[in-house]
mmCIF file of C-alpha atoms and ligand atoms in Angstrom:
data_model
loop_
_atom_site.group_PDB
_atom_site.id
_atom_site.type_symbol
_atom_site.label_atom_id
_atom_site.label_comp_id
_atom_site.label_asym_id
_atom_site.label_seq_id
_atom_site.Cartn_x
_atom_site.Cartn_y
_atom_site.Cartn_z
ATOM 1 C CA MET L 1 79.929 101.593 138.875
ATOM 2 C CA ARG L 2 80.530 98.470 137.269
ATOM 3 C CA PRO L 3 84.564 98.284 137.478
ATOM 4 C CA SER L 4 84.489 97.840 133.821
ATOM 5 C CA SER L 5 82.132 101.289 133.090
ATOM 6 C CA LEU L 6 85.002 102.858 135.819
ATOM 7 C CA ARG L 7 87.678 101.800 133.275
ATOM 8 C CA ARG L 8 85.867 103.334 130.422
ATOM 9 C CA SER L 9 85.423 106.756 131.918
ATOM 10 C CA CYS L 10 89.067 107.185 133.516
ATOM 11 C CA ALA L 11 90.018 106.305 129.981
ATOM 12 C CA ALA L 12 87.536 108.949 128.611
ATOM 13 C CA LEU L 13 88.633 111.607 131.016
ATOM 14 C CA ALA L 14 92.105 111.062 130.391
ATOM 15 C CA ALA L 15 90.923 111.576 126.720
ATOM 16 C CA VAL L 16 89.348 114.673 127.349
ATOM 17 C CA THR L 17 92.057 116.109 129.230
ATOM 18 C CA SER L 18 95.424 115.657 128.154
ATOM 19 C CA LEU L 19 96.356 111.775 127.015
ATOM 20 C CA ALA L 20 100.301 112.677 128.664
ATOM 21 C CA LEU L 21 98.903 113.987 131.843
ATOM 22 C CA THR L 22 98.619 112.046 135.013
ATOM 23 C CA VAL L 23 94.995 111.171 135.695
ATOM 24 C CA THR L 24 94.866 111.132 139.707
ATOM 25 C CA ALA L 25 91.198 110.762 139.970
ATOM 26 C CA CYS L 26 91.482 106.830 138.379
ATOM 27 C CA GLY L 27 94.884 106.250 140.815
ATOM 28 C CA GLY L 28 97.495 108.366 139.318
ATOM 29 C CA THR L 29 97.817 106.798 135.709
ATOM 30 C CA THR L 30 100.744 107.911 133.790
ATOM 31 C CA LYS L 31 101.578 107.421 130.321
ATOM 32 C CA ASN L 32 103.929 104.938 130.713
ATOM 33 C CA ASP L 33 101.549 103.260 132.750
ATOM 34 C CA VAL L 34 99.157 103.359 129.935
ATOM 35 C CA LYS L 35 101.606 101.947 127.344
ATOM 36 C CA ASP L 36 102.368 98.912 130.152
ATOM 37 C CA ALA L 37 99.135 98.396 130.832
ATOM 38 C CA ALA L 38 97.960 98.311 127.052
ATOM 39 C CA SER L 39 100.833 95.771 126.278
ATOM 40 C CA ALA L 40 100.152 93.765 129.124
ATOM 41 C CA ALA L 41 96.575 93.328 128.546
ATOM 42 C CA THR L 42 97.411 92.324 124.919
ATOM 43 C CA SER L 43 99.754 89.494 125.967
ATOM 44 C CA ALA L 44 97.875 88.591 128.830
ATOM 45 C CA GLN L 45 94.985 87.300 126.856
ATOM 46 C CA LYS L 46 95.026 83.760 125.195
ATOM 47 C CA ALA L 47 92.638 83.458 121.555
ATOM 48 C CA ASP L 48 89.924 81.564 121.473
ATOM 49 C CA PRO L 49 89.427 80.468 117.507
ATOM 50 C CA LYS L 50 85.974 78.716 118.774
ATOM 51 C CA ALA L 51 84.597 81.678 120.771
ATOM 52 C CA GLU L 52 81.329 82.691 119.385
ATOM 53 C CA LEU L 53 81.226 85.907 117.848
ATOM 54 C CA LYS L 54 79.879 88.992 119.869
ATOM 55 C CA LYS L 55 76.618 90.618 118.385
ATOM 56 C CA GLY L 56 75.697 94.104 119.166
ATOM 57 C CA LEU L 57 79.064 95.699 118.767
ATOM 58 C CA THR L 58 79.850 98.978 117.661
ATOM 59 C CA VAL L 59 82.529 99.605 115.556
ATOM 60 C CA GLY L 60 84.114 102.801 114.965
ATOM 61 C CA PHE L 61 85.519 103.378 111.296
ATOM 62 C CA LEU L 62 88.045 106.122 110.789
ATOM 63 C CA PRO L 63 89.391 106.784 107.738
ATOM 64 C CA LYS L 64 92.809 108.770 106.436
ATOM 65 C CA GLN L 65 89.877 111.251 104.518
ATOM 66 C CA VAL L 66 85.963 110.701 104.812
ATOM 67 C CA ASN L 67 85.257 112.560 100.911
ATOM 68 C CA ASN L 68 88.079 109.953 99.177
ATOM 69 C CA PRO L 69 85.636 108.088 96.816
ATOM 70 C CA TYR L 70 88.214 105.407 98.178
ATOM 71 C CA PHE L 71 87.339 105.200 101.748
ATOM 72 C CA THR L 72 84.087 105.619 100.854
ATOM 73 C CA SER L 73 84.000 102.469 99.041
ATOM 74 C CA ALA L 74 86.359 100.511 101.971
ATOM 75 C CA ASP L 75 83.753 101.928 104.878
ATOM 76 C CA ARG L 76 80.396 100.793 102.989
ATOM 77 C CA GLY L 77 82.203 96.849 102.685
ATOM 78 C CA GLY L 78 83.026 97.814 106.527
ATOM 79 C CA ALA L 79 79.418 98.463 107.165
ATOM 80 C CA LYS L 80 77.522 95.846 105.039
ATOM 81 C CA ALA L 81 79.439 93.145 107.166
ATOM 82 C CA LEU L 82 78.822 94.914 110.436
ATOM 83 C CA ALA L 83 75.166 94.687 109.198
ATOM 84 C CA GLU L 84 75.404 91.389 108.385
ATOM 85 C CA LEU L 85 77.177 90.306 111.983
ATOM 86 C CA GLY L 86 74.528 92.232 113.814
ATOM 87 C CA GLU L 87 76.894 95.017 114.890
ATOM 88 C CA THR L 88 76.988 98.849 114.825
ATOM 89 C CA TYR L 89 78.809 100.607 112.364
ATOM 90 C CA LYS L 90 79.675 104.516 112.553
ATOM 91 C CA GLU L 91 82.158 106.743 110.613
ATOM 92 C CA VAL L 92 84.302 109.886 111.553
ATOM 93 C CA GLY L 93 87.161 111.556 109.734
ATOM 94 C CA PRO L 94 88.917 114.203 108.914
ATOM 95 C CA SER L 95 88.587 115.606 105.119
ATOM 96 C CA SER L 96 91.990 116.198 104.574
ATOM 97 C CA ALA L 97 94.384 113.728 104.491
ATOM 98 C CA THR L 98 97.239 115.980 106.065
ATOM 99 C CA ASP L 99 95.492 116.566 109.195
ATOM 100 C CA THR L 100 96.671 114.178 111.561
ATOM 101 C CA SER L 101 95.740 116.087 114.829
ATOM 102 C CA GLY L 102 91.943 115.546 113.547
ATOM 103 C CA GLN L 103 92.528 111.955 113.705
ATOM 104 C CA VAL L 104 94.068 112.045 117.218
ATOM 105 C CA SER L 105 90.625 113.943 118.211
ATOM 106 C CA TYR L 106 88.904 111.295 116.021
ATOM 107 C CA VAL L 107 90.419 108.440 118.331
ATOM 108 C CA ASN L 108 89.824 110.457 121.338
ATOM 109 C CA THR L 109 85.970 110.936 120.725
ATOM 110 C CA LEU L 110 85.473 107.280 120.080
ATOM 111 C CA THR L 111 87.319 106.282 123.010
ATOM 112 C CA GLN L 112 84.742 108.991 125.154
ATOM 113 C CA GLN L 113 82.312 106.902 123.338
ATOM 114 C CA GLN L 114 83.155 103.709 124.702
ATOM 115 C CA VAL L 115 82.728 102.010 121.185
ATOM 116 C CA ASP L 116 84.045 98.264 121.056
ATOM 117 C CA ALA L 117 86.466 98.468 118.119
ATOM 118 C CA ILE L 118 88.248 100.990 116.035
ATOM 119 C CA ALA L 119 89.051 100.156 112.200
ATOM 120 C CA VAL L 120 91.537 102.883 111.317
ATOM 121 C CA SER L 121 93.418 104.068 108.486
ATOM 122 C CA ALA L 122 96.759 106.264 109.959
ATOM 123 C CA GLN L 123 97.434 109.289 108.312
ATOM 124 C CA ASP L 124 101.075 109.069 110.286
ATOM 125 C CA PRO L 125 102.893 106.407 111.976
ATOM 126 C CA GLY L 126 103.728 107.666 114.964
ATOM 127 C CA ALA L 127 100.689 110.638 115.965
ATOM 128 C CA LEU L 128 98.017 108.301 117.059
ATOM 129 C CA CYS L 129 100.061 105.975 119.180
ATOM 130 C CA THR L 130 99.136 107.772 122.589
ATOM 131 C CA ALA L 131 95.152 108.139 121.801
ATOM 132 C CA LEU L 132 95.282 104.418 120.311
ATOM 133 C CA LYS L 133 97.151 103.335 123.664
ATOM 134 C CA GLN L 134 94.916 104.634 125.556
ATOM 135 C CA ALA L 135 92.105 103.437 123.650
ATOM 136 C CA MET L 136 93.189 99.756 123.998
ATOM 137 C CA ARG L 137 93.435 100.463 127.746
ATOM 138 C CA ASN L 138 89.943 100.964 127.399
ATOM 139 C CA GLY L 139 89.468 97.572 126.086
ATOM 140 C CA ILE L 140 88.654 98.743 122.585
ATOM 141 C CA LYS L 141 90.109 96.412 120.089
ATOM 142 C CA ILE L 142 92.159 98.617 117.368
ATOM 143 C CA VAL L 143 92.483 96.926 114.089
ATOM 144 C CA THR L 144 94.296 99.310 111.149
ATOM 145 C CA TYR L 145 93.610 99.015 107.963
ATOM 146 C CA ASP L 146 94.933 100.275 104.645
ATOM 147 C CA SER L 147 97.586 102.442 106.511
ATOM 148 C CA ASP L 148 99.340 100.967 109.658
ATOM 149 C CA THR L 149 100.538 102.628 112.764
ATOM 150 C CA LYS L 150 103.281 101.199 114.749
ATOM 151 C CA PRO L 151 102.529 97.596 115.792
ATOM 152 C CA ASP L 152 102.500 97.886 119.460
ATOM 153 C CA CYS L 153 99.824 101.096 119.007
ATOM 154 C CA ARG L 154 96.978 98.728 117.705
ATOM 155 C CA ASP L 155 96.340 95.245 117.817
ATOM 156 C CA ALA L 156 96.472 94.013 114.265
ATOM 157 C CA PHE L 157 96.937 95.668 110.379
ATOM 158 C CA VAL L 158 94.792 94.033 107.625
ATOM 159 C CA SER L 159 96.645 94.960 104.113
ATOM 160 C CA GLN L 160 95.610 95.398 101.227
ATOM 161 C CA ALA L 161 98.156 93.026 99.885
ATOM 162 C CA ALA L 162 101.896 92.266 100.822
ATOM 163 C CA ALA L 163 103.441 95.806 100.678
ATOM 164 C CA GLU L 164 106.796 94.394 98.752
ATOM 165 C CA ASP L 165 104.329 93.129 96.008
ATOM 166 C CA LEU L 166 103.268 96.291 95.993
ATOM 167 C CA GLY L 167 105.939 98.420 95.581
ATOM 168 C CA ARG L 168 108.166 96.105 93.279
ATOM 169 C CA THR L 169 105.334 95.397 90.825
ATOM 170 C CA GLN L 170 104.413 99.163 90.404
ATOM 171 C CA VAL L 171 108.098 99.838 89.491
ATOM 172 C CA GLN L 172 107.785 96.627 87.431
ATOM 173 C CA LEU L 173 104.655 98.046 85.053
ATOM 174 C CA LEU L 174 106.349 101.189 84.373
ATOM 175 C CA ALA L 175 109.607 99.816 83.445
ATOM 176 C CA GLN L 176 107.807 97.521 81.065
ATOM 177 C CA GLN L 177 105.953 100.696 79.462
ATOM 178 C CA ILE L 178 108.718 102.889 79.229
ATOM 179 C CA GLY L 179 111.437 99.836 77.572
ATOM 180 C CA TYR L 180 113.505 100.429 80.855
ATOM 181 C CA GLN L 181 114.682 103.568 80.027
ATOM 182 C CA GLY L 182 114.383 107.228 81.211
ATOM 183 C CA GLU L 183 113.512 109.626 84.306
ATOM 184 C CA ILE L 184 110.515 108.721 86.130
ATOM 185 C CA ALA L 185 109.105 109.908 89.260
ATOM 186 C CA VAL L 186 106.641 109.224 91.799
ATOM 187 C CA LEU L 187 103.771 110.971 93.004
ATOM 188 C CA SER L 188 102.281 110.207 96.229
ATOM 189 C CA ALA L 189 99.831 111.017 98.993
ATOM 190 C CA ALA L 190 100.847 112.410 102.250
ATOM 191 C CA GLN L 191 104.474 113.075 103.259
ATOM 192 C CA THR L 192 103.905 111.307 106.335
ATOM 193 C CA ALA L 193 101.529 108.427 104.677
ATOM 194 C CA THR L 194 102.748 105.003 106.439
ATOM 195 C CA ASN L 195 101.479 102.712 103.380
ATOM 196 C CA GLN L 196 102.802 104.821 100.448
ATOM 197 C CA ASN L 197 105.868 105.148 102.098
ATOM 198 C CA THR L 198 106.247 101.873 102.510
ATOM 199 C CA TRP L 199 105.687 100.807 98.768
ATOM 200 C CA ILE L 200 107.937 103.894 98.179
ATOM 201 C CA GLY L 201 110.771 102.045 100.400
ATOM 202 C CA PHE L 202 110.080 99.092 97.892
ATOM 203 C CA MET L 203 110.252 100.955 94.651
ATOM 204 C CA LYS L 204 113.656 101.996 95.322
ATOM 205 C CA ASP L 205 114.838 98.757 96.188
ATOM 206 C CA GLU L 206 113.462 97.456 92.916
ATOM 207 C CA LEU L 207 115.379 99.839 91.211
ATOM 208 C CA LYS L 208 118.421 98.606 92.305
ATOM 209 C CA ASP L 209 118.216 95.629 89.968
ATOM 210 C CA PRO L 210 120.979 96.156 87.305
ATOM 211 C CA LYS L 211 117.928 95.434 84.998
ATOM 212 C CA TYR L 212 116.888 99.168 85.550
ATOM 213 C CA LYS L 213 120.386 100.868 85.501
ATOM 214 C CA ASN L 214 118.801 103.015 82.402
ATOM 215 C CA ILE L 215 116.006 104.300 84.433
ATOM 216 C CA LYS L 216 116.505 107.364 87.416
ATOM 217 C CA LEU L 217 113.999 108.375 89.569
ATOM 218 C CA VAL L 218 114.332 112.050 89.805
ATOM 219 C CA LYS L 219 111.819 112.972 92.429
ATOM 220 C CA VAL L 220 108.963 111.847 94.921
ATOM 221 C CA ALA L 221 106.359 114.667 94.844
ATOM 222 C CA TYR L 222 103.298 114.917 97.524
ATOM 223 C CA GLY L 223 100.084 115.731 96.242
ATOM 224 C CA ASN L 224 98.499 115.115 99.872
ATOM 225 C CA ASP L 225 95.353 112.998 98.285
ATOM 226 C CA ASP L 226 94.093 116.496 97.258
ATOM 227 C CA ALA L 227 92.809 116.422 93.339
ATOM 228 C CA GLN L 228 94.264 120.073 93.048
ATOM 229 C CA GLN L 229 97.441 119.987 94.861
ATOM 230 C CA SER L 230 98.078 116.799 93.189
ATOM 231 C CA PHE L 231 97.084 117.955 89.585
ATOM 232 C CA GLN L 232 99.626 121.052 90.169
ATOM 233 C CA GLN L 233 102.324 118.895 91.288
ATOM 234 C CA THR L 234 102.143 116.605 88.336
ATOM 235 C CA GLN L 235 102.273 119.882 86.044
ATOM 236 C CA GLY L 236 105.566 120.973 88.032
ATOM 237 C CA LEU L 237 106.989 117.675 87.299
ATOM 238 C CA LEU L 238 107.084 118.338 83.855
ATOM 239 C CA GLN L 239 108.469 121.343 83.950
ATOM 240 C CA GLU L 240 111.267 120.326 86.227
ATOM 241 C CA TYR L 241 111.884 117.557 83.932
ATOM 242 C CA PRO L 242 110.696 117.754 80.350
ATOM 243 C CA ASP L 243 112.554 114.357 79.769
ATOM 244 C CA LEU L 244 110.318 112.864 82.170
ATOM 245 C CA LYS L 245 109.229 109.533 80.840
ATOM 246 C CA GLY L 246 107.054 108.181 83.416
ATOM 247 C CA ILE L 247 105.247 108.902 86.553
ATOM 248 C CA VAL L 248 104.186 106.220 89.229
ATOM 249 C CA SER L 249 101.799 107.178 91.529
ATOM 250 C CA PRO L 250 100.417 105.186 94.177
ATOM 251 C CA THR L 251 97.718 106.788 95.661
ATOM 252 C CA THR L 252 93.646 106.537 93.940
ATOM 253 C CA VAL L 253 93.506 110.305 94.251
ATOM 254 C CA GLY L 254 97.274 111.166 92.729
ATOM 255 C CA ILE L 255 96.628 109.126 90.029
ATOM 256 C CA LYS L 256 93.400 110.467 88.983
ATOM 257 C CA ALA L 257 94.793 113.821 88.798
ATOM 258 C CA ALA L 258 97.988 112.825 87.175
ATOM 259 C CA ALA L 259 95.582 111.224 84.422
ATOM 260 C CA GLN L 260 93.304 114.437 84.367
ATOM 261 C CA TYR L 261 96.442 116.665 83.436
ATOM 262 C CA LEU L 262 98.283 114.266 81.488
ATOM 263 C CA SER L 263 95.278 113.339 79.533
ATOM 264 C CA GLY L 264 94.795 117.359 78.308
ATOM 265 C CA SER L 265 98.636 117.786 77.748
ATOM 266 C CA LYS L 266 100.887 117.333 74.823
ATOM 267 C CA TYR L 267 102.280 114.655 77.108
ATOM 268 C CA ARG L 268 99.367 112.234 76.362
ATOM 269 C CA GLY L 269 100.469 108.875 75.151
ATOM 270 C CA LYS L 270 104.327 110.187 75.650
ATOM 271 C CA VAL L 271 104.796 110.193 79.534
ATOM 272 C CA ARG L 272 103.535 106.749 80.760
ATOM 273 C CA LEU L 273 101.559 106.323 84.094
ATOM 274 C CA THR L 274 100.711 103.714 86.621
ATOM 275 C CA GLY L 275 100.343 102.844 90.378
ATOM 276 C CA LEU L 276 97.246 102.948 92.152
ATOM 277 C CA GLY L 277 93.629 104.108 91.241
ATOM 278 C CA THR L 278 90.184 102.386 90.720
ATOM 279 C CA PRO L 279 88.974 101.186 87.476
ATOM 280 C CA ASN L 280 85.960 103.423 87.562
ATOM 281 C CA ASP L 281 88.202 106.703 87.735
ATOM 282 C CA LEU L 282 90.699 105.323 85.334
ATOM 283 C CA ARG L 283 88.401 103.911 82.316
ATOM 284 C CA THR L 284 88.226 107.163 80.655
ATOM 285 C CA TYR L 285 92.286 107.014 80.978
ATOM 286 C CA ILE L 286 92.695 103.705 79.778
ATOM 287 C CA LYS L 287 90.340 103.902 76.798
ATOM 288 C CA ASN L 288 92.034 107.177 75.312
ATOM 289 C CA GLY L 289 95.720 105.844 75.836
ATOM 290 C CA THR L 290 96.944 108.056 78.924
ATOM 291 C CA ILE L 291 97.544 104.902 80.605
ATOM 292 C CA ASP L 292 98.695 101.203 79.822
ATOM 293 C CA ALA L 293 97.896 99.461 83.210
ATOM 294 C CA PHE L 294 97.589 99.891 86.778
ATOM 295 C CA GLU L 295 96.600 98.189 89.832
ATOM 296 C CA LEU L 296 94.218 98.061 92.717
ATOM 297 C CA TRP L 297 92.275 95.762 95.296
ATOM 298 C CA ASP L 298 88.974 96.032 95.480
ATOM 299 C CA PRO L 299 88.636 98.712 98.605
ATOM 300 C CA ALA L 300 85.148 97.138 99.510
ATOM 301 C CA LYS L 301 86.612 93.718 100.429
ATOM 302 C CA LEU L 302 89.476 95.707 102.381
ATOM 303 C CA GLY L 303 86.954 97.148 104.986
ATOM 304 C CA ASP L 304 84.615 93.747 104.876
ATOM 305 C CA LEU L 305 87.847 92.721 106.268
ATOM 306 C CA ALA L 306 88.959 94.995 108.427
ATOM 307 C CA ALA L 307 85.416 94.922 110.048
ATOM 308 C CA ARG L 308 85.219 91.222 110.474
ATOM 309 C CA THR L 309 88.808 91.509 112.068
ATOM 310 C CA ALA L 310 87.596 94.208 114.824
ATOM 311 C CA VAL L 311 84.753 91.628 115.527
ATOM 312 C CA ALA L 312 86.611 88.418 115.802
ATOM 313 C CA LEU L 313 88.984 90.496 118.093
ATOM 314 C CA SER L 314 86.354 91.928 119.977
ATOM 315 C CA SER L 315 85.045 88.389 120.158
ATOM 316 C CA GLY L 316 88.270 86.953 121.668
ATOM 317 C CA GLN L 317 88.702 84.826 118.229
ATOM 318 C CA ILE L 318 92.302 86.081 117.874
ATOM 319 C CA THR L 319 94.603 88.590 119.992
ATOM 320 C CA GLY L 320 96.867 89.694 117.426
ATOM 321 C CA ARG L 321 99.627 87.313 117.539
ATOM 322 C CA GLN L 322 101.161 85.803 114.517
ATOM 323 C CA GLY L 323 100.201 82.478 113.945
ATOM 324 C CA GLU L 324 96.378 83.168 115.165
ATOM 325 C CA THR L 325 93.685 82.211 112.654
ATOM 326 C CA PHE L 326 90.236 83.160 111.884
ATOM 327 C CA THR L 327 87.824 82.799 109.125
ATOM 328 C CA ALA L 328 86.225 85.713 107.552
ATOM 329 C CA GLY L 329 83.415 85.784 104.949
ATOM 330 C CA GLY L 330 84.477 81.796 104.323
ATOM 331 C CA THR L 331 87.802 82.202 104.309
ATOM 332 C CA GLU L 332 90.469 81.469 106.636
ATOM 333 C CA TYR L 333 93.318 84.024 107.328
ATOM 334 C CA THR L 334 96.389 83.495 109.293
ATOM 335 C CA LEU L 335 98.286 86.405 111.393
ATOM 336 C CA GLY L 336 101.730 87.230 109.857
ATOM 337 C CA LYS L 337 104.512 88.792 111.620
ATOM 338 C CA ASP L 338 103.525 91.936 113.943
ATOM 339 C CA GLY L 339 99.764 90.686 113.408
ATOM 340 C CA VAL L 340 99.439 91.588 109.984
ATOM 341 C CA ILE L 341 96.470 90.376 107.706
ATOM 342 C CA ASN L 342 96.914 90.300 104.145
ATOM 343 C CA LEU L 343 93.547 90.773 101.921
ATOM 344 C CA GLY L 344 95.418 89.096 98.918
ATOM 345 C CA ARG L 345 96.735 90.006 95.504
ATOM 346 C CA PRO L 346 95.976 92.913 93.926
ATOM 347 C CA THR L 347 94.314 93.021 90.298
ATOM 348 C CA VAL L 348 96.133 94.705 87.038
ATOM 349 C CA PHE L 349 93.633 96.338 85.021
ATOM 350 C CA ASP L 350 93.782 97.269 81.553
ATOM 351 C CA ALA L 351 92.265 97.732 78.295
ATOM 352 C CA GLU L 352 91.685 94.092 78.045
ATOM 353 C CA ASN L 353 89.803 93.718 81.889
ATOM 354 C CA ILE L 354 88.663 96.914 82.835
ATOM 355 C CA ASP L 355 85.252 96.945 81.640
ATOM 356 C CA GLN L 356 84.520 94.052 84.155
ATOM 357 C CA PHE L 357 85.154 95.823 87.055
ATOM 358 C CA ASP L 358 82.803 98.436 89.096
ATOM 359 C CA PHE L 359 84.424 100.341 91.877
HETATM 360 C C1 RAM S 1 94.352 106.779 98.221
HETATM 361 C C2 RAM S 1 95.066 106.698 99.868
HETATM 362 C C3 RAM S 1 94.773 105.402 100.365
HETATM 363 C C4 RAM S 1 95.855 104.587 99.485
HETATM 364 C C5 RAM S 1 95.010 104.198 97.885
HETATM 365 C C6 RAM S 1 95.390 103.274 97.129
HETATM 366 O O1 RAM S 1 92.731 106.584 98.422
HETATM 367 O O2 RAM S 1 95.801 107.283 99.559
HETATM 368 O O3 RAM S 1 95.451 105.275 101.828
HETATM 369 O O4 RAM S 1 95.659 102.757 99.595
HETATM 370 O O5 RAM S 1 94.879 105.814 97.814
#
């Protein structure tokens, strides 16, 4: 057996058994060895920006949730980019956004299948770490996209936009819509979601500015990126807080369900709603006055950049360190602190521009 395949089958064995156990047949590897080897492997490599992109790589996409149209678009963008580069795309993933153990199993499966790289949107910041480190030790490059894990559990994170910008601008949008006055609530996705929790942290910080002194955040509710739960949570918010003036929902599933609820209720046009949604999901609600404006990036472009980042990592053009640069689809990207790559700025959609977008 070639050393690399031995390395891979040992890691695969560890993945099949329990990742926390000692794998004696492979030389007594312990959990700590795995962690150390993963970080040592990364720090020993040097980026070669001139390296040719490898062909024939297999990149496994593992979204938070497979039946979420946002991830369908994102992963389709990834598949298209990989086809263009001569690589193979595959997608696996849970159907619920609160199935962290399911995500762990999928990482282990991709490790056993010896893919070259994994692009994953993490449901939980820490839950995937052991499995991801095992994959990295096995030579698999890990890119998080959309929702990050801890920086030492992956090589790079492709972020949809600067998290701080996204959090602050959603509050700014809602504050303008309610005239800087009244009670507001957040309708989020899963309670553990790294991306939503980071944005909510910046929303709370933005609200500390004295210009929002007459706005009160009364509750953060969780709809778990499930349409029915998000609908019920919206209903519950309005029962609990009848004076509510606005809702921010930083999830495409949440904002759509909240819009559906508000649109069919006496609150339409009275309780303002903003957040992150797709133009195709929310066009009706912009046109019927339920929503004034909301934000998003193009999910397909996020998937495209995640795929190209995975290939750049697997080809040795980048290793995940701050300051490294690479070109993806004609644009040069520079890795920021902790290996974060920003896609760009989000678009704000309203009645004026919504018909120009189709995703
Ligand atoms: C949902 C998911 C995803 C988030 C978007 C805005 O589809 O929670 O992680 O980025 O909304």
